[in-house]
Amino acid sequence: MIRRAVAARAALAAMTALLTACAGLPKSGPSADAIEGVQRSPQAGLIQVVELDDRVARELMSQRTHRLFSETLADGADKPQTVGRGDSVEVTIWESPPATLFAPSISDPRALASAGATTLPAQVVGSDGTIAVPFAGRIRAAGLTTQAVGDDIAARLRGKANRPEILVRVLQNASSMVTVVGDVNASIRMPLTSGGERVLDAIAAAGGVRQPINKTTVQVTRGERFESLPLDLLIRDPRQNVPLHGGDVVSAISQPLSLTVLGATGRQDEINFEVQGISLAQALARSGGLLDNRAQPEGVFVFRFERQTALAWPQQPVSTTPDGKVPVVYRLDLRDPKSFFVMQNFEMSHKDIVYVSNAPVAELQKFLNVVFSITYPVLNLINATN
């Protein structure tokens, strides 16, 4: 009787331990049913659960199209360089012999061919945009090409000088500058010339970028607008290497982008990716893929904060965070062969979380392991008491 009582108490303790263990089975995260059940909870609308299919992937991809420099910053034909306030200019005047206004008169006809030009002292374009030319007065220069300024001087001198020819040169460019900053080897102010410097010329003049090309974004700020493109796209597509304008700011930005992979994958880690982006298929591959003995193929989820206008949300009313973002869970079923094409079109975002839930059989396996670890010692005790 004593032995049976001991065995009964051992069995009761085993059952109690078993129930306690079942309630506290270790998990790496919520189950697929728990995540899908969010939309049926009283807090429905706080989190949007969206089935990730081809339509959703294409709609999101269409919103991520880069605004190309060739479409936003190119002005068609290259603009000629103009004179600006603060520029240092030089004016040279030729007169047909016998010249008397600027050059000394020449009495020997044999010396006519060697008559030199008259170069006026260099002067800075004033704040009013003008320069001074003897016998011509104040000449408008700012905003005009050197050819236009020379034509204006020649027109003012007709009737005073003998068939004058004018050459205007910019000695020092102080108005048409481009600023290059950011993750470059040397931040500079680069003067523009009549050659029409372009975006990559500015980056080269700054000594190039300090980070790898595939991790660098180039931003061009012009007035009150700015546009950005990945540097590798800028290099691969010559159309995006647009001419710069005076006052442009070229910034090289190396912002680290990353996502987090959790759950039943080969590697649970934070994964860095390139500025041109990666797809969900690439993200899963870099994490080692799904674990055959744990992963639930229909339980692949992407947690993200989206813009309120990104999609037509299934749960209404739509709740947003204080900064106007919608918490969204995208669900992908890898049992469907079409989902492997969908993954290639679904582009990851910075700070995304990819989560792969455990399959129910994996939870059952953990439960059975707990059962066996508890019942075996009890059975051995009962056998020993008998």
Short mmCIF file of C-alpha atoms in Angstrom, two decimals:
data_model
loop_
_atom_site.label_atom_id
_atom_site.label_comp_id
_atom_site.label_asym_id
_atom_site.label_seq_id
_atom_site.Cartn_x
_atom_site.Cartn_y
_atom_site.Cartn_z
CA MET A 1 0.00 0.00 0.00
CA ILE A 2 2.76 2.41 0.84
CA ARG A 3 4.41 1.75 -2.48
CA ARG A 4 1.17 2.36 -4.35
CA ALA A 5 0.59 5.60 -2.44
CA VAL A 6 4.07 6.76 -3.32
CA ALA A 7 3.45 5.86 -6.96
CA ALA A 8 0.10 7.71 -6.96
CA ARG A 9 1.67 10.82 -5.44
CA ALA A 10 4.47 10.66 -8.01
CA ALA A 11 1.93 10.35 -10.83
CA LEU A 12 -0.06 13.32 -9.45
CA ALA A 13 3.11 15.41 -9.18
CA ALA A 14 4.02 14.42 -12.73
CA MET A 15 0.61 15.51 -14.03
CA THR A 16 0.90 18.84 -12.18
CA ALA A 17 4.36 19.42 -13.59
CA LEU A 18 3.14 18.43 -17.01
CA LEU A 19 0.28 20.93 -16.96
CA THR A 20 2.62 23.66 -15.70
CA ALA A 21 5.15 22.85 -18.40
CA CYS A 22 2.50 22.88 -21.13
CA ALA A 23 1.48 26.39 -20.12
CA GLY A 24 5.07 27.59 -20.26
CA LEU A 25 6.42 25.94 -23.41
CA PRO A 26 9.23 28.06 -24.87
CA LYS A 27 8.40 29.96 -28.06
CA SER A 28 10.29 32.26 -30.40
CA GLY A 29 7.20 34.39 -31.08
CA PRO A 30 3.47 34.31 -31.76
CA SER A 31 1.89 31.59 -33.85
CA ALA A 32 0.44 32.26 -37.28
CA ASP A 33 -3.09 31.92 -35.85
CA ALA A 34 -2.31 34.46 -33.13
CA ILE A 35 -1.11 37.02 -35.69
CA GLU A 36 -4.09 36.48 -37.99
CA GLY A 37 -6.39 36.70 -34.98
CA VAL A 38 -5.34 40.29 -34.39
CA GLN A 39 -7.88 41.48 -36.97
CA ARG A 40 -10.67 39.66 -35.09
CA SER A 41 -9.71 41.09 -31.72
CA PRO A 42 -11.43 44.04 -30.02
CA GLN A 43 -8.49 46.15 -31.13
CA ALA A 44 -9.22 45.43 -34.81
CA GLY A 45 -8.08 48.35 -36.93
CA LEU A 46 -5.06 49.09 -34.78
CA ILE A 47 -3.01 46.59 -36.80
CA GLN A 48 -3.75 45.86 -40.46
CA VAL A 49 -3.20 42.24 -41.57
CA VAL A 50 -2.78 42.13 -45.36
CA GLU A 51 -2.44 39.05 -47.57
CA LEU A 52 0.68 39.60 -49.68
CA ASP A 53 -0.19 38.75 -53.27
CA ASP A 54 0.91 39.97 -56.69
CA ARG A 55 -1.54 42.88 -56.70
CA VAL A 56 -0.34 44.23 -53.35
CA ALA A 57 3.33 43.77 -54.26
CA ARG A 58 2.91 45.61 -57.57
CA GLU A 59 0.96 48.44 -55.99
CA LEU A 60 3.64 48.99 -53.36
CA MET A 61 6.41 48.73 -55.96
CA SER A 62 4.78 51.39 -58.15
CA GLN A 63 5.02 53.83 -55.23
CA ARG A 64 8.75 53.18 -54.80
CA THR A 65 9.78 54.22 -58.30
CA HIS A 66 12.79 56.54 -58.13
CA ARG A 67 12.28 60.08 -59.41
CA LEU A 68 15.07 60.14 -61.99
CA PHE A 69 17.40 63.11 -62.32
CA SER A 70 16.80 63.03 -66.08
CA GLU A 71 13.11 63.70 -65.41
CA THR A 72 13.35 66.23 -62.59
CA LEU A 73 16.66 68.09 -62.90
CA ALA A 74 17.46 68.04 -66.62
CA ASP A 75 16.53 71.22 -68.52
CA GLY A 76 16.89 69.91 -72.04
CA ALA A 77 19.76 71.75 -73.75
CA ASP A 78 22.71 72.72 -71.59
CA LYS A 79 22.48 76.32 -70.44
CA PRO A 80 25.40 78.60 -71.41
CA GLN A 81 27.49 79.98 -68.60
CA THR A 82 26.59 83.51 -67.60
CA VAL A 83 28.39 86.24 -65.73
CA GLY A 84 27.33 86.73 -62.11
CA ARG A 85 27.72 89.26 -59.32
CA GLY A 86 31.13 88.96 -57.69
CA ASP A 87 32.81 87.46 -60.77
CA SER A 88 36.10 88.95 -61.87
CA VAL A 89 36.01 89.82 -65.59
CA GLU A 90 38.50 91.11 -68.14
CA VAL A 91 37.57 93.19 -71.21
CA THR A 92 39.86 93.33 -74.25
CA ILE A 93 39.17 95.82 -77.07
CA TRP A 94 40.47 95.73 -80.64
CA GLU A 95 40.14 98.68 -82.98
CA SER A 96 40.69 98.79 -86.71
CA PRO A 97 43.60 101.03 -87.69
CA PRO A 98 44.17 103.83 -87.47
CA ALA A 99 42.95 103.37 -83.90
CA THR A 100 42.75 106.49 -81.80
CA LEU A 101 40.34 105.83 -78.89
CA PHE A 102 42.07 103.07 -76.90
CA ALA A 103 45.26 102.27 -78.83
CA PRO A 104 47.89 104.86 -79.89
CA SER A 105 47.69 105.98 -83.51
CA ILE A 106 50.02 104.21 -85.94
CA SER A 107 51.45 106.22 -88.82
CA ASP A 108 53.56 103.47 -90.39
CA PRO A 109 51.27 101.22 -92.47
CA ARG A 110 53.78 98.37 -92.16
CA ALA A 111 53.10 98.30 -88.38
CA LEU A 112 49.36 98.04 -88.73
CA ALA A 113 49.40 94.25 -88.78
CA SER A 114 51.24 94.17 -85.45
CA ALA A 115 48.96 96.59 -83.66
CA GLY A 116 48.01 95.12 -80.25
CA ALA A 117 44.74 95.08 -78.37
CA THR A 118 43.88 97.13 -75.34
CA THR A 119 43.09 95.07 -72.21
CA LEU A 120 41.29 96.93 -69.47
CA PRO A 121 42.16 96.19 -65.84
CA ALA A 122 40.22 93.26 -64.37
CA GLN A 123 37.17 94.30 -62.38
CA VAL A 124 34.58 92.62 -60.20
CA VAL A 125 30.94 92.67 -61.24
CA GLY A 126 29.25 94.91 -58.72
CA SER A 127 26.23 94.23 -56.56
CA ASP A 128 24.15 96.09 -59.17
CA GLY A 129 25.32 93.57 -61.78
CA THR A 130 27.31 96.03 -63.89
CA ILE A 131 30.89 96.77 -64.93
CA ALA A 132 32.48 100.04 -66.11
CA VAL A 133 33.97 100.48 -69.58
CA PRO A 134 35.57 103.80 -70.61
CA PHE A 135 33.48 105.74 -73.17
CA ALA A 136 30.70 103.12 -72.82
CA GLY A 137 29.60 103.75 -69.24
CA ARG A 138 28.05 101.14 -66.95
CA ILE A 139 27.41 97.88 -68.79
CA ARG A 140 24.96 95.26 -67.58
CA ALA A 141 26.84 91.97 -67.07
CA ALA A 142 25.09 89.80 -64.44
CA GLY A 143 22.89 87.14 -65.98
CA LEU A 144 24.34 87.57 -69.49
CA THR A 145 26.86 85.49 -71.40
CA THR A 146 30.31 86.95 -72.06
CA GLN A 147 29.37 87.18 -75.75
CA ALA A 148 26.26 89.23 -74.94
CA VAL A 149 28.27 91.57 -72.69
CA GLY A 150 30.87 92.05 -75.44
CA ASP A 151 28.18 92.80 -78.03
CA ASP A 152 26.67 95.43 -75.71
CA ILE A 153 30.06 97.12 -75.21
CA ALA A 154 30.71 97.13 -78.96
CA ALA A 155 27.31 98.72 -79.60
CA ARG A 156 28.02 101.45 -77.03
CA LEU A 157 31.42 102.21 -78.62
CA ARG A 158 30.26 102.48 -82.22
CA GLY A 159 30.82 105.99 -83.45
CA LYS A 160 33.50 106.48 -80.80
CA ALA A 161 35.96 103.66 -81.54
CA ASN A 162 37.00 102.50 -85.02
CA ARG A 163 35.07 99.27 -85.72
CA PRO A 164 35.69 97.85 -82.23
CA GLU A 165 35.86 94.11 -81.52
CA ILE A 166 35.31 93.08 -77.89
CA LEU A 167 36.38 89.98 -75.95
CA VAL A 168 35.05 89.47 -72.41
CA ARG A 169 36.55 86.75 -70.19
CA VAL A 170 35.63 85.57 -66.70
CA LEU A 171 38.91 85.41 -64.80
CA GLN A 172 37.49 84.20 -61.50
CA ASN A 173 34.10 82.59 -61.10
CA ALA A 174 32.57 83.54 -57.76
CA SER A 175 28.86 83.34 -58.57
CA SER A 176 28.35 80.01 -60.34
CA MET A 177 29.47 77.54 -57.69
CA VAL A 178 28.37 74.06 -56.63
CA THR A 179 28.76 72.88 -53.04
CA VAL A 180 29.70 69.23 -52.49
CA VAL A 181 29.22 67.87 -48.95
CA GLY A 182 28.42 64.68 -47.10
CA ASP A 183 30.30 61.40 -47.11
CA VAL A 184 32.98 62.57 -49.55
CA ASN A 185 36.71 62.74 -49.01
CA ALA A 186 36.81 66.55 -49.11
CA SER A 187 33.86 68.93 -48.94
CA ILE A 188 34.40 71.64 -51.55
CA ARG A 189 32.86 74.54 -53.47
CA MET A 190 33.42 73.82 -57.15
CA PRO A 191 33.22 76.62 -59.75
CA LEU A 192 31.24 75.83 -62.89
CA THR A 193 32.77 76.46 -66.30
CA SER A 194 31.48 76.60 -69.83
CA GLY A 195 32.28 72.88 -70.04
CA GLY A 196 29.04 72.13 -68.18
CA GLU A 197 30.10 70.13 -65.13
CA ARG A 198 27.79 67.28 -64.12
CA VAL A 199 26.91 65.45 -60.90
CA LEU A 200 29.71 62.88 -61.14
CA ASP A 201 32.21 65.65 -61.94
CA ALA A 202 31.32 67.27 -58.61
CA ILE A 203 31.77 64.00 -56.70
CA ALA A 204 35.11 63.37 -58.44
CA ALA A 205 36.27 66.92 -57.61
CA ALA A 206 35.52 66.18 -53.94
CA GLY A 207 37.79 63.14 -54.02
CA GLY A 208 35.03 60.56 -54.42
CA VAL A 209 32.89 58.94 -51.73
CA ARG A 210 34.22 57.27 -48.59
CA GLN A 211 31.74 54.40 -48.47
CA PRO A 212 31.09 51.65 -51.04
CA ILE A 213 29.15 52.79 -54.08
CA ASN A 214 26.24 50.42 -53.41
CA LYS A 215 25.72 51.97 -49.98
CA THR A 216 25.75 55.62 -51.05
CA THR A 217 22.89 57.87 -52.15
CA VAL A 218 23.47 61.12 -54.05
CA GLN A 219 21.13 64.03 -53.34
CA VAL A 220 21.00 67.19 -55.45
CA THR A 221 19.37 70.23 -53.83
CA ARG A 222 18.31 72.98 -56.23
CA GLY A 223 16.49 75.92 -54.74
CA GLU A 224 13.66 74.61 -52.56
CA ARG A 225 13.53 71.11 -54.04
CA PHE A 226 15.78 68.11 -53.78
CA GLU A 227 16.04 64.75 -55.53
CA SER A 228 18.09 61.66 -54.68
CA LEU A 229 19.27 58.51 -56.45
CA PRO A 230 21.53 55.57 -55.54
CA LEU A 231 25.07 56.29 -56.69
CA ASP A 232 25.38 52.97 -58.54
CA LEU A 233 22.27 53.86 -60.60
CA LEU A 234 23.79 57.26 -61.35
CA ILE A 235 26.93 55.54 -62.64
CA ARG A 236 25.10 52.85 -64.62
CA ASP A 237 22.72 55.25 -66.39
CA PRO A 238 24.53 58.19 -68.05
CA ARG A 239 21.21 60.01 -68.52
CA GLN A 240 21.06 60.62 -64.77
CA ASN A 241 24.43 62.40 -64.77
CA VAL A 242 22.75 65.75 -65.45
CA PRO A 243 24.45 69.16 -65.75
CA LEU A 244 24.64 71.21 -62.57
CA HIS A 245 23.47 74.78 -62.01
CA GLY A 246 25.05 77.50 -59.95
CA GLY A 247 23.92 77.21 -56.34
CA ASP A 248 23.28 73.46 -56.48
CA VAL A 249 24.25 71.39 -53.45
CA VAL A 250 25.43 67.82 -54.11
CA SER A 251 25.33 65.58 -51.02
CA ALA A 252 26.72 62.05 -50.73
CA ILE A 253 24.72 60.22 -48.07
CA SER A 254 25.73 56.83 -46.68
CA GLN A 255 22.76 55.85 -44.54
CA PRO A 256 22.92 52.30 -43.11
CA LEU A 257 19.80 50.35 -44.05
CA SER A 258 18.84 47.20 -42.19
CA LEU A 259 16.02 44.80 -41.39
CA THR A 260 15.56 42.21 -38.66
CA VAL A 261 14.80 38.53 -39.23
CA LEU A 262 13.27 36.48 -36.39
CA GLY A 263 11.60 33.13 -35.88
CA ALA A 264 12.17 29.80 -37.63
CA THR A 265 14.97 30.83 -39.97
CA GLY A 266 18.57 29.75 -40.32
CA ARG A 267 19.89 32.98 -38.82
CA GLN A 268 18.06 35.38 -36.54
CA ASP A 269 19.91 38.63 -37.03
CA GLU A 270 19.88 42.23 -38.18
CA ILE A 271 20.70 42.23 -41.88
CA ASN A 272 22.21 45.25 -43.62
CA PHE A 273 21.29 45.90 -47.23
CA GLU A 274 22.19 48.23 -50.09
CA VAL A 275 20.57 51.57 -50.88
CA GLN A 276 19.06 50.20 -54.09
CA GLY A 277 17.08 47.82 -51.87
CA ILE A 278 16.52 44.07 -51.64
CA SER A 279 13.47 41.88 -52.07
CA LEU A 280 11.82 39.66 -49.48
CA ALA A 281 13.28 36.66 -51.32
CA GLN A 282 16.80 38.06 -50.86
CA ALA A 283 16.14 38.88 -47.20
CA LEU A 284 15.05 35.29 -46.45
CA ALA A 285 18.01 33.91 -48.38
CA ARG A 286 20.48 36.07 -46.43
CA SER A 287 18.96 34.82 -43.18
CA GLY A 288 19.58 31.19 -44.14
CA GLY A 289 16.06 30.45 -45.35
CA LEU A 290 13.28 28.65 -43.50
CA LEU A 291 14.14 25.78 -41.15
CA ASP A 292 12.64 22.52 -42.49
CA ASN A 293 12.01 21.08 -39.03
CA ARG A 294 10.39 24.20 -37.51
CA ALA A 295 9.05 26.71 -40.02
CA GLN A 296 5.42 27.05 -41.00
CA PRO A 297 5.56 27.93 -44.74
CA GLU A 298 2.22 29.72 -44.64
CA GLY A 299 3.39 31.75 -41.65
CA VAL A 300 5.87 34.21 -43.20
CA PHE A 301 5.14 37.74 -41.98
CA VAL A 302 6.59 41.22 -42.56
CA PHE A 303 5.93 43.85 -39.87
CA ARG A 304 6.11 47.43 -41.13
CA PHE A 305 4.84 50.97 -40.62
CA GLU A 306 3.27 52.20 -43.88
CA ARG A 307 1.95 55.53 -45.11
CA GLN A 308 -1.79 55.88 -44.64
CA THR A 309 -2.29 56.23 -48.40
CA ALA A 310 -0.18 53.21 -49.34
CA LEU A 311 -3.10 50.76 -49.71
CA ALA A 312 -6.85 50.40 -49.27
CA TRP A 313 -6.74 48.99 -45.75
CA PRO A 314 -9.04 46.04 -44.94
CA GLN A 315 -9.75 47.12 -41.35
CA GLN A 316 -11.74 50.31 -40.85
CA PRO A 317 -11.43 52.76 -39.25
CA VAL A 318 -7.69 52.99 -39.81
CA SER A 319 -5.61 53.76 -36.72
CA THR A 320 -2.27 55.51 -37.09
CA THR A 321 0.77 56.24 -34.98
CA PRO A 322 1.49 59.82 -33.81
CA ASP A 323 3.58 60.38 -36.97
CA GLY A 324 0.75 59.26 -39.26
CA LYS A 325 1.95 55.71 -40.04
CA VAL A 326 -0.20 52.57 -40.16
CA PRO A 327 1.11 49.41 -38.40
CA VAL A 328 0.83 46.61 -40.97
CA VAL A 329 1.51 42.87 -41.01
CA TYR A 330 1.96 41.38 -44.48
CA ARG A 331 1.34 37.61 -44.62
CA LEU A 332 2.85 35.35 -47.30
CA ASP A 333 1.92 31.71 -47.90
CA LEU A 334 4.96 29.88 -49.30
CA ARG A 335 2.90 26.75 -49.95
CA ASP A 336 1.62 28.54 -53.04
CA PRO A 337 4.23 28.40 -55.87
CA LYS A 338 3.10 31.85 -57.06
CA SER A 339 4.32 33.34 -53.77
CA PHE A 340 7.93 32.83 -54.87
CA PHE A 341 7.33 35.34 -57.68
CA VAL A 342 5.55 37.68 -55.27
CA MET A 343 8.59 37.66 -52.94
CA GLN A 344 10.81 38.91 -55.75
CA ASN A 345 8.55 41.93 -56.33
CA PHE A 346 8.14 42.83 -52.65
CA GLU A 347 10.84 45.34 -51.73
CA MET A 348 12.01 45.57 -48.15
CA SER A 349 12.11 48.82 -46.18
CA HIS A 350 14.47 50.13 -43.53
CA LYS A 351 13.60 48.73 -40.05
CA ASP A 352 11.28 46.00 -41.39
CA ILE A 353 10.86 42.87 -39.26
CA VAL A 354 10.56 39.52 -41.03
CA TYR A 355 9.11 36.80 -38.82
CA VAL A 356 8.60 33.10 -39.63
CA SER A 357 6.29 31.29 -37.21
CA ASN A 358 6.80 27.76 -35.94
CA ALA A 359 4.69 25.00 -37.47
CA PRO A 360 2.11 23.36 -35.16
CA VAL A 361 3.99 20.06 -35.46
CA ALA A 362 7.05 21.79 -34.04
CA GLU A 363 5.00 22.92 -31.04
CA LEU A 364 3.70 19.34 -30.71
CA GLN A 365 7.26 18.04 -30.80
CA LYS A 366 8.23 20.38 -27.98
CA PHE A 367 5.17 19.26 -26.03
CA LEU A 368 6.03 15.59 -26.49
CA ASN A 369 9.60 16.24 -25.41
CA VAL A 370 8.27 17.76 -22.19
CA VAL A 371 5.87 14.81 -21.71
CA PHE A 372 8.59 12.24 -22.15
CA SER A 373 11.04 14.11 -19.94
CA ILE A 374 8.45 14.05 -17.11
CA THR A 375 6.71 10.70 -17.59
CA TYR A 376 9.79 8.54 -18.05
CA PRO A 377 11.13 9.12 -14.51
CA VAL A 378 7.60 8.55 -13.12
CA LEU A 379 7.18 5.29 -15.02
CA ASN A 380 10.57 4.13 -13.82
CA LEU A 381 9.55 4.96 -10.24
CA ILE A 382 6.27 3.07 -10.60
CA ASN A 383 8.04 0.07 -12.09
CA ALA A 384 10.52 0.16 -9.26
CA THR A 385 7.78 0.28 -6.60
CA ASN A 386 6.02 -2.65 -8.20
#
